[in-house]
Amino acid sequence: MHRTYDLQPRLDLSHTTGLLYAMIEYNRGKIVRKVEGLTQASIDYTGEHNEHNSISQIIRHLCVVDLHWVYRLQGLSFPEDPILKLGPMYDEKGRLPHIKGISLSVLLSEYALVHEMLFE
């Protein structure tokens, strides 16, 4: 079955801003639905030989990327404090930073908070 996704911009934002926000909102919602109920082992799994990014790494990365947009859209420099808490976007080798043992609820709560900041 072919599904058509027609993002509806928020009416309380300009058309372009509302459309961009709707894309972010749709993607975050889809991620949240896909990971609901996964175990800690599942979200931390990096492959048999640790050759893949874990779900935890990807969620944290998306959170950090969106947080960078919060500041970028306001024309502000990215402050050091969020980096200290969430970590950098990439490690020194250009890969997603390794994280393990952070619960799904914490990761999704952080992501929701950044999403609220992005909307504001």
PDB file of C-alpha atoms in Angstrom:
ATOM      1  CA  MET A   1       0.000   0.000   0.000  1.00  0.00           C
ATOM      2  CA  HIS A   2       1.352   3.426  -0.959  1.00  0.00           C
ATOM      3  CA  ARG A   3       0.885   6.097   1.695  1.00  0.00           C
ATOM      4  CA  THR A   4       1.028   9.793   0.996  1.00  0.00           C
ATOM      5  CA  TYR A   5       2.358  12.060   3.707  1.00  0.00           C
ATOM      6  CA  ASP A   6       1.219  15.635   3.407  1.00  0.00           C
ATOM      7  CA  LEU A   7       2.748  17.631   6.219  1.00  0.00           C
ATOM      8  CA  GLN A   8       0.466  20.381   7.420  1.00  0.00           C
ATOM      9  CA  PRO A   9       2.318  23.460   8.634  1.00  0.00           C
ATOM     10  CA  ARG A  10       1.327  24.815  12.016  1.00  0.00           C
ATOM     11  CA  LEU A  11      -1.041  27.735  11.579  1.00  0.00           C
ATOM     12  CA  ASP A  12       0.535  29.675  14.454  1.00  0.00           C
ATOM     13  CA  LEU A  13       3.861  29.884  12.552  1.00  0.00           C
ATOM     14  CA  SER A  14       4.787  31.339   9.193  1.00  0.00           C
ATOM     15  CA  HIS A  15       4.139  28.894   6.362  1.00  0.00           C
ATOM     16  CA  THR A  16       7.793  27.947   5.782  1.00  0.00           C
ATOM     17  CA  THR A  17       8.668  27.759   9.472  1.00  0.00           C
ATOM     18  CA  GLY A  18       5.502  25.800  10.173  1.00  0.00           C
ATOM     19  CA  LEU A  19       6.303  23.324   7.413  1.00  0.00           C
ATOM     20  CA  LEU A  20       9.874  22.814   8.624  1.00  0.00           C
ATOM     21  CA  TYR A  21       8.612  22.339  12.170  1.00  0.00           C
ATOM     22  CA  ALA A  22       5.997  19.838  10.933  1.00  0.00           C
ATOM     23  CA  MET A  23       8.768  17.778   9.297  1.00  0.00           C
ATOM     24  CA  ILE A  24      10.767  17.699  12.514  1.00  0.00           C
ATOM     25  CA  GLU A  25       7.653  16.912  14.544  1.00  0.00           C
ATOM     26  CA  TYR A  26       6.688  14.066  12.175  1.00  0.00           C
ATOM     27  CA  ASN A  27      10.173  12.514  12.239  1.00  0.00           C
ATOM     28  CA  ARG A  28      10.507  12.718  16.028  1.00  0.00           C
ATOM     29  CA  GLY A  29       7.055  11.189  16.477  1.00  0.00           C
ATOM     30  CA  LYS A  30       7.915   8.347  14.122  1.00  0.00           C
ATOM     31  CA  ILE A  31      11.134   7.612  16.017  1.00  0.00           C
ATOM     32  CA  VAL A  32       9.322   7.619  19.363  1.00  0.00           C
ATOM     33  CA  ARG A  33       6.700   5.178  18.049  1.00  0.00           C
ATOM     34  CA  LYS A  34       9.339   2.850  16.578  1.00  0.00           C
ATOM     35  CA  VAL A  35      11.406   2.573  19.769  1.00  0.00           C
ATOM     36  CA  GLU A  36       8.591   2.260  22.318  1.00  0.00           C
ATOM     37  CA  GLY A  37       9.057  -0.799  24.489  1.00  0.00           C
ATOM     38  CA  LEU A  38      12.607  -1.625  23.401  1.00  0.00           C
ATOM     39  CA  THR A  39      14.923  -3.000  26.054  1.00  0.00           C
ATOM     40  CA  GLN A  40      18.151  -1.354  27.196  1.00  0.00           C
ATOM     41  CA  ALA A  41      20.094  -4.111  25.440  1.00  0.00           C
ATOM     42  CA  SER A  42      18.246  -3.388  22.203  1.00  0.00           C
ATOM     43  CA  ILE A  43      18.832   0.352  22.236  1.00  0.00           C
ATOM     44  CA  ASP A  44      22.512  -0.074  23.169  1.00  0.00           C
ATOM     45  CA  TYR A  45      23.228  -2.823  20.594  1.00  0.00           C
ATOM     46  CA  THR A  46      26.043  -1.875  18.210  1.00  0.00           C
ATOM     47  CA  GLY A  47      26.321  -5.073  16.216  1.00  0.00           C
ATOM     48  CA  GLU A  48      28.197  -8.296  16.761  1.00  0.00           C
ATOM     49  CA  HIS A  49      31.550  -6.547  16.407  1.00  0.00           C
ATOM     50  CA  ASN A  50      30.542  -3.048  17.573  1.00  0.00           C
ATOM     51  CA  GLU A  51      30.566  -1.874  13.971  1.00  0.00           C
ATOM     52  CA  HIS A  52      27.204  -0.074  13.934  1.00  0.00           C
ATOM     53  CA  ASN A  53      25.642   2.901  15.664  1.00  0.00           C
ATOM     54  CA  SER A  54      23.182   1.999  18.402  1.00  0.00           C
ATOM     55  CA  ILE A  55      19.656   3.341  18.630  1.00  0.00           C
ATOM     56  CA  SER A  56      20.826   5.271  21.708  1.00  0.00           C
ATOM     57  CA  GLN A  57      23.591   6.939  19.712  1.00  0.00           C
ATOM     58  CA  ILE A  58      21.221   7.901  16.912  1.00  0.00           C
ATOM     59  CA  ILE A  59      18.592   9.370  19.245  1.00  0.00           C
ATOM     60  CA  ARG A  60      21.236  11.361  21.143  1.00  0.00           C
ATOM     61  CA  HIS A  61      22.752  12.555  17.854  1.00  0.00           C
ATOM     62  CA  LEU A  62      19.377  13.772  16.576  1.00  0.00           C
ATOM     63  CA  CYS A  63      18.816  15.533  19.888  1.00  0.00           C
ATOM     64  CA  VAL A  64      22.173  17.322  19.675  1.00  0.00           C
ATOM     65  CA  VAL A  65      21.610  18.257  16.012  1.00  0.00           C
ATOM     66  CA  ASP A  66      18.200  19.743  16.838  1.00  0.00           C
ATOM     67  CA  LEU A  67      19.691  21.575  19.818  1.00  0.00           C
ATOM     68  CA  HIS A  68      22.259  23.145  17.500  1.00  0.00           C
ATOM     69  CA  TRP A  69      19.349  24.334  15.330  1.00  0.00           C
ATOM     70  CA  VAL A  70      17.708  25.941  18.380  1.00  0.00           C
ATOM     71  CA  TYR A  71      20.686  28.258  18.721  1.00  0.00           C
ATOM     72  CA  ARG A  72      21.433  28.586  15.010  1.00  0.00           C
ATOM     73  CA  LEU A  73      17.912  29.773  14.187  1.00  0.00           C
ATOM     74  CA  GLN A  74      18.255  32.469  16.845  1.00  0.00           C
ATOM     75  CA  GLY A  75      21.632  33.564  15.494  1.00  0.00           C
ATOM     76  CA  LEU A  76      23.311  32.574  18.753  1.00  0.00           C
ATOM     77  CA  SER A  77      26.542  30.707  19.360  1.00  0.00           C
ATOM     78  CA  PHE A  78      26.122  27.215  20.708  1.00  0.00           C
ATOM     79  CA  PRO A  79      26.916  27.349  24.448  1.00  0.00           C
ATOM     80  CA  GLU A  80      29.300  24.921  26.114  1.00  0.00           C
ATOM     81  CA  ASP A  81      26.805  23.734  28.783  1.00  0.00           C
ATOM     82  CA  PRO A  82      24.585  21.593  26.517  1.00  0.00           C
ATOM     83  CA  ILE A  83      27.666  19.962  24.992  1.00  0.00           C
ATOM     84  CA  LEU A  84      28.875  19.006  28.457  1.00  0.00           C
ATOM     85  CA  LYS A  85      25.526  17.362  29.253  1.00  0.00           C
ATOM     86  CA  LEU A  86      24.599  15.754  25.934  1.00  0.00           C
ATOM     87  CA  GLY A  87      28.033  15.410  24.399  1.00  0.00           C
ATOM     88  CA  PRO A  88      29.250  16.538  21.011  1.00  0.00           C
ATOM     89  CA  MET A  89      27.570  15.858  17.685  1.00  0.00           C
ATOM     90  CA  TYR A  90      30.587  13.749  16.604  1.00  0.00           C
ATOM     91  CA  ASP A  91      33.620  12.309  18.350  1.00  0.00           C
ATOM     92  CA  GLU A  92      37.231  13.136  17.443  1.00  0.00           C
ATOM     93  CA  LYS A  93      37.132  10.532  14.651  1.00  0.00           C
ATOM     94  CA  GLY A  94      33.982  11.995  13.090  1.00  0.00           C
ATOM     95  CA  ARG A  95      31.712   9.215  14.359  1.00  0.00           C
ATOM     96  CA  LEU A  96      28.691   9.357  16.624  1.00  0.00           C
ATOM     97  CA  PRO A  97      29.900   9.393  20.228  1.00  0.00           C
ATOM     98  CA  HIS A  98      29.568   6.077  22.029  1.00  0.00           C
ATOM     99  CA  ILE A  99      26.907   6.054  24.726  1.00  0.00           C
ATOM    100  CA  LYS A 100      25.594   3.116  26.691  1.00  0.00           C
ATOM    101  CA  GLY A 101      23.293   2.576  29.630  1.00  0.00           C
ATOM    102  CA  ILE A 102      21.169   5.711  29.232  1.00  0.00           C
ATOM    103  CA  SER A 103      17.543   4.667  29.508  1.00  0.00           C
ATOM    104  CA  LEU A 104      15.152   5.138  26.637  1.00  0.00           C
ATOM    105  CA  SER A 105      12.936   7.307  28.824  1.00  0.00           C
ATOM    106  CA  VAL A 106      15.846   9.680  29.550  1.00  0.00           C
ATOM    107  CA  LEU A 107      16.855   9.854  25.881  1.00  0.00           C
ATOM    108  CA  LEU A 108      13.299  10.550  24.757  1.00  0.00           C
ATOM    109  CA  SER A 109      12.755  13.107  27.536  1.00  0.00           C
ATOM    110  CA  GLU A 110      15.872  14.997  26.455  1.00  0.00           C
ATOM    111  CA  TYR A 111      14.714  14.826  22.838  1.00  0.00           C
ATOM    112  CA  ALA A 112      11.249  16.137  23.808  1.00  0.00           C
ATOM    113  CA  LEU A 113      12.787  19.026  25.753  1.00  0.00           C
ATOM    114  CA  VAL A 114      14.954  20.041  22.793  1.00  0.00           C
ATOM    115  CA  HIS A 115      11.913  19.723  20.528  1.00  0.00           C
ATOM    116  CA  GLU A 116      10.023  22.154  22.789  1.00  0.00           C
ATOM    117  CA  MET A 117      12.973  24.545  22.706  1.00  0.00           C
ATOM    118  CA  LEU A 118      13.025  24.334  18.920  1.00  0.00           C
ATOM    119  CA  PHE A 119       9.356  25.224  18.740  1.00  0.00           C
ATOM    120  CA  GLU A 120       9.798  28.197  21.071  1.00  0.00           C
TER     121      GLU A 120
END
